[in-house]
Every structure is written in structure tokens, then in C-alpha cells.
Short mmCIF file of C-alpha atoms and ligand atoms in Angstrom, two decimals:
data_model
loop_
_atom_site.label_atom_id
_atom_site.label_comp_id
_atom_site.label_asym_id
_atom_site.label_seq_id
_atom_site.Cartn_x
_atom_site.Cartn_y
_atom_site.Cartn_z
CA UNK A 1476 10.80 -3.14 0.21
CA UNK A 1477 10.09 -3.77 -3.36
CA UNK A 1478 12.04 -3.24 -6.68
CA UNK A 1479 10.07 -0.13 -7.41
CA UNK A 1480 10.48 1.81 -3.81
CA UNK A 1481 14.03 0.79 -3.51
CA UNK A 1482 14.50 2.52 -7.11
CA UNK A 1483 12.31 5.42 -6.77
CA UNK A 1484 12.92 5.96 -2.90
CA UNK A 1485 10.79 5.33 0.10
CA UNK A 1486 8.53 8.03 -0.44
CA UNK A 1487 7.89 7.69 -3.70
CA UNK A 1488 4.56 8.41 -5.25
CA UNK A 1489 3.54 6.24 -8.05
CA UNK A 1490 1.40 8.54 -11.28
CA UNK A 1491 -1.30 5.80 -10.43
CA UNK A 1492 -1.93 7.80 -6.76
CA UNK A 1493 -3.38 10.43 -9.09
CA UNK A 1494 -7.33 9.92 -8.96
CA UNK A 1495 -9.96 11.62 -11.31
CA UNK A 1496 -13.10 12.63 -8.75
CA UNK A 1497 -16.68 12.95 -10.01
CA UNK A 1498 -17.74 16.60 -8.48
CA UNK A 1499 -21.73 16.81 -8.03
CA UNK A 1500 -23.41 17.67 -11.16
CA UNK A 1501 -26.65 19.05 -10.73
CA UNK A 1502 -28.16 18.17 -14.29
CA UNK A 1503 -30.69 21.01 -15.70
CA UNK A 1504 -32.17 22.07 -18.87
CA UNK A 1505 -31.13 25.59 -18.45
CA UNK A 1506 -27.86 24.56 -18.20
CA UNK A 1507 -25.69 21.90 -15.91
CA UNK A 1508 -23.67 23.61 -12.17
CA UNK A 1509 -21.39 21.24 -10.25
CA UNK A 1510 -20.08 22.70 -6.92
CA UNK A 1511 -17.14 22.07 -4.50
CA UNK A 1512 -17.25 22.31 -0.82
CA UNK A 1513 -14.54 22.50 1.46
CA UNK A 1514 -13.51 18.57 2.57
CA UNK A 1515 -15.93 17.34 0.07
CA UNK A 1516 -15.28 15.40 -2.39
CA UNK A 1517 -11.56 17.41 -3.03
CA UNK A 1518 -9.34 15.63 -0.41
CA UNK A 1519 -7.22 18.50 0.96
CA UNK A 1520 -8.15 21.67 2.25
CA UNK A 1521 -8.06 24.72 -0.95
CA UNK A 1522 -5.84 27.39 0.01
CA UNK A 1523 -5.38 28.58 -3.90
CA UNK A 1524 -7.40 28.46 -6.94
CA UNK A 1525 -5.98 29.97 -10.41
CA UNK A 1526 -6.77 29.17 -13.91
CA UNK A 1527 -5.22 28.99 -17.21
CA UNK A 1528 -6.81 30.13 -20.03
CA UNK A 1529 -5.89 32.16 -23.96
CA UNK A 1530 -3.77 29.54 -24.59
CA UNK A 1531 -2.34 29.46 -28.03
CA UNK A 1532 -2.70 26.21 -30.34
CA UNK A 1533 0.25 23.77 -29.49
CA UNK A 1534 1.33 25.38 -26.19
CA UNK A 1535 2.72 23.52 -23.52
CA UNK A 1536 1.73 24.14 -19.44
CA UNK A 1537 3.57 22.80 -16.33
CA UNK A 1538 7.05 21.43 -16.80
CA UNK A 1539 7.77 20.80 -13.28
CA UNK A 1540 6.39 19.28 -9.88
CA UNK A 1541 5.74 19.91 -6.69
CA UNK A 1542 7.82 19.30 -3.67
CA UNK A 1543 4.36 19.29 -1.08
CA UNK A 1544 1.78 20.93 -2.97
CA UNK A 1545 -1.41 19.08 -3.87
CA UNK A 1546 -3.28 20.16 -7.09
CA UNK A 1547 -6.89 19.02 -8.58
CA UNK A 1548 -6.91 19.85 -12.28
CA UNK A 1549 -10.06 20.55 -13.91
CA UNK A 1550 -11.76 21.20 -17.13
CA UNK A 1551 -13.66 23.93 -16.98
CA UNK A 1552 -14.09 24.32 -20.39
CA UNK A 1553 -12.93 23.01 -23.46
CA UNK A 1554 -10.05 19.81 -23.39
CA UNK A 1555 -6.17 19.48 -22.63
CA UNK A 1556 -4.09 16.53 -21.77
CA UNK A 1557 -2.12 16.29 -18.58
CA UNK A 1558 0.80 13.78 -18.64
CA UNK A 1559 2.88 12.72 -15.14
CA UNK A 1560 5.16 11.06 -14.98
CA UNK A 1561 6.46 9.63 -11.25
CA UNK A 1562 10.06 9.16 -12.47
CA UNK A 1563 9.79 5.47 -14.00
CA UNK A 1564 6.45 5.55 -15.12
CA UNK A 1565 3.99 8.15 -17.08
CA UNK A 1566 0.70 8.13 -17.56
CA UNK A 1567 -1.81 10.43 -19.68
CA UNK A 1568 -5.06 11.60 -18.59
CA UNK A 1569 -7.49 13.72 -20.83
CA UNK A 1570 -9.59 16.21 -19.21
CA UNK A 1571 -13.07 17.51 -21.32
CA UNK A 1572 -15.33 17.59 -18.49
CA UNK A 1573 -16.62 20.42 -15.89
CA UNK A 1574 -17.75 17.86 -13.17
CA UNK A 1575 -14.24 15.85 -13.24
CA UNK A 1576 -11.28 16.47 -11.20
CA UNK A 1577 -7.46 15.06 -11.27
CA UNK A 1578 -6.29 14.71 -8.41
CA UNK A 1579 -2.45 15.02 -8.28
CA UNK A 1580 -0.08 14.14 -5.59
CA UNK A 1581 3.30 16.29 -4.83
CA UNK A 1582 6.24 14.80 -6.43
CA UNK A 1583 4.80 13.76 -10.04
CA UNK A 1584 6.49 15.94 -12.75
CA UNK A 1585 3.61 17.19 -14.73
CA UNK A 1586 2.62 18.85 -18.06
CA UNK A 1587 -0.30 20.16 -19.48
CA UNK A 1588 -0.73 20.06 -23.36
CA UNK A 1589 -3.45 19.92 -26.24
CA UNK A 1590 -5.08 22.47 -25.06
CA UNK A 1591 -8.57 23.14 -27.54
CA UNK A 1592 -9.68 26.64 -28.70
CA UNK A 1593 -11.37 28.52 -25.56
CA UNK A 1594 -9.68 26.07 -22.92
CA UNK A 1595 -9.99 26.91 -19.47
CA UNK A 1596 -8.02 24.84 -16.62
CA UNK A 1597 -9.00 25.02 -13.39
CA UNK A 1598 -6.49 24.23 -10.45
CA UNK A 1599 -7.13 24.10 -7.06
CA UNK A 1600 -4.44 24.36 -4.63
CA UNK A 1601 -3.61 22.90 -1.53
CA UNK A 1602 -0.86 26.32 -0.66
CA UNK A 1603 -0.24 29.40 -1.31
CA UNK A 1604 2.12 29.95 -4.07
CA UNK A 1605 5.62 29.28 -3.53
CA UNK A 1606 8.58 29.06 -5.81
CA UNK A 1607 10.46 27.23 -3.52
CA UNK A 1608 8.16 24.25 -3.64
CA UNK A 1609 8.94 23.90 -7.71
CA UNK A 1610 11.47 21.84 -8.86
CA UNK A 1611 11.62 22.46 -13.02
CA UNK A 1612 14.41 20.75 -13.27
CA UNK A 1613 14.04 17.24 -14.64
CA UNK A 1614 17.30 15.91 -13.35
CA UNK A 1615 16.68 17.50 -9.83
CA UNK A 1616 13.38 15.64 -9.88
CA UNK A 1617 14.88 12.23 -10.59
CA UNK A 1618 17.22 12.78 -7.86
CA UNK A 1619 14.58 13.66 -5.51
CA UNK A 1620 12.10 11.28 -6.36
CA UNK A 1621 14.99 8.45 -5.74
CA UNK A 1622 16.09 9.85 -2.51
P1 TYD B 692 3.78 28.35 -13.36
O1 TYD B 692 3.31 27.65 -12.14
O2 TYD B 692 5.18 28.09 -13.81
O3 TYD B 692 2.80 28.06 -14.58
P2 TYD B 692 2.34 26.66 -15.19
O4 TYD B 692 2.92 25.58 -14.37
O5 TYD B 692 0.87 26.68 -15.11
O6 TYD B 692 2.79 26.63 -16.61
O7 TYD B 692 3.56 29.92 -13.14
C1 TYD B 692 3.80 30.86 -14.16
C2 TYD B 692 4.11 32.20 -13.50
O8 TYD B 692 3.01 32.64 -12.72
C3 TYD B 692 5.33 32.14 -12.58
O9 TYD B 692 6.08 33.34 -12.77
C4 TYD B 692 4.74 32.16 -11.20
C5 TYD B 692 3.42 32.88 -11.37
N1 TYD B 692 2.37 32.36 -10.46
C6 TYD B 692 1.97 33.13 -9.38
O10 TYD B 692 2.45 34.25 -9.15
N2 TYD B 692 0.99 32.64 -8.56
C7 TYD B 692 0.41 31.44 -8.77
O11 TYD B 692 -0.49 31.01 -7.99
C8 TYD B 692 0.87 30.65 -9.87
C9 TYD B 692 0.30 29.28 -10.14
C10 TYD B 692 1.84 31.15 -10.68
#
């Protein structure tokens, strides 16, 4: 086992698992449409969508993670930053495109901020919502993550 499992436990997820997908992008003068399908190309089955949108300038999203959800984060409109962070390392990824998704892993804390004027975020879920699948505690999250 390696320095970085035996520290962040054996099933840690790293924030490099997360992966931005291209979604089909059907280009056309009167205006671009990109599409999901079931399978295809999200990689778990969508049992949720919601969307975040109205947010006021300098307003923060998120603040937790997921004990077995699955999200993919898109742009739909507009930009915002989404920072993870797996417990040793973060990472930043900007989002200001339609046919783009982030693909996040349970267990990475994540927050969504920089939101532009007329933002809207676009997750997909892989549950229904449940509040027992946050943890928003930071210190609960490092102890999980290094279980
Ligand atoms: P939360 O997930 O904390 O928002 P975010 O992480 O985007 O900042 O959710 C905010 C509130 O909305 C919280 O009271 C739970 C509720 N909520 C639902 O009822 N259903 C849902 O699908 C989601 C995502 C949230």
C-alpha cells in the first residue's frame, strides 16, 4: 500500500478521479443543443437532476461531500469554479461550457464559487436526495476519508 492510501485510507478517492466529459454538441447556426442519454457518455445511471441558479455575486455553493452519491456538474450557462479537495489534495476546475461535464466521485469535499451574473449549474445525480449521505462537517470528512 502506498504513502497516500495508508494516509487517506483504503478507499480513498484521489480529486484527480474527477473527469470533465465532452457531451455531444450538435453545432448549428440557429443555435448549438448537446444531449445526454442514459449510460452515455455520463457514467452512472441519473436518478436526480436539480439546478442552481439567482445566485448572488460572491456566494458560495456546496460545503460538503458525499458519502455514495455521484454528481456531474455542468455549466449550463454562464461560469463558476468548483474546488475538491480529497482530504490531502485540492484541485480547481472552472466550468463555462454547456457541452462539458465534471464528473465527481463520492467522498471529495466540494464547493462551488465564482459564480457569473445569470449562472446556471446543472447537477445530475446518481440518488435521490438524502441528508444522510452529507457529511458538512470538515473534520467528519477527514476522519472518514482516512478510515
Ligand atoms: P444543498 O445540497 O446543501 O445545497 P448545495 O450543496 O447546492 O449548496 O441543499 C440545499 C437545501 O436544498 C437543503 O435543505 C436540502 C435541499 N435539497 C433538496 O430538498 N433536494 C435536493 O435534491 C437537493 C440537492 C437539495
Amino acid at each position: 500500500m502506498d504513502r497516500r492510501r495508508r494516509s487517506l485510507g483504503c478507499g480513498a478517492v484521489s480529486v484527480d478521479s474527477a473527469q470533465l466529459v465532452s457531451l455531444p454538441k450538435i453545432a448549428d447556426p440557429r443555435g448549438n443543443l448537446s444531449f445526454i442519454e442514459a449510460g452515455r457518455p455520463v457514467p452512472f445511471a441519473i436518478k436526480r437532476s436539480y439546478w442552481i441558479y439567482d445566485v448572488p455575486g460572491g456566494e458560495t455553493r456546496g460545503g460538503h461531500a458525499y458519502r455514495s452519491l455521484q454528481e456531474c456538474i455542468i455549466a449550463l450557462s454562464g461560469s463558476f469554479d468548483v474546488h475538491l479537495d480529497d482530504g490531502e489534495r485540492k484541485r480547481r476546475v472552472s466550468l463555462n461550457r454547456s457541452y462539458l461535464g465534471l464528473v465527481v466521485p463520492r467522498l471529495l469535499w466540494r464547493r462551488l464559487d465564482n459564480f457569473s451574473t445569470n449562472a446556471v449549474c446543472l447537477i445530475l445525480a446518481s440518488d435521490y436526495y438524502d441528508a444522510a449521505d452529507y457529511i458538512r462537517d470538515y473534520a467528519e470528512f477527514l476522519r472518514e476519508v482516512r478510515v
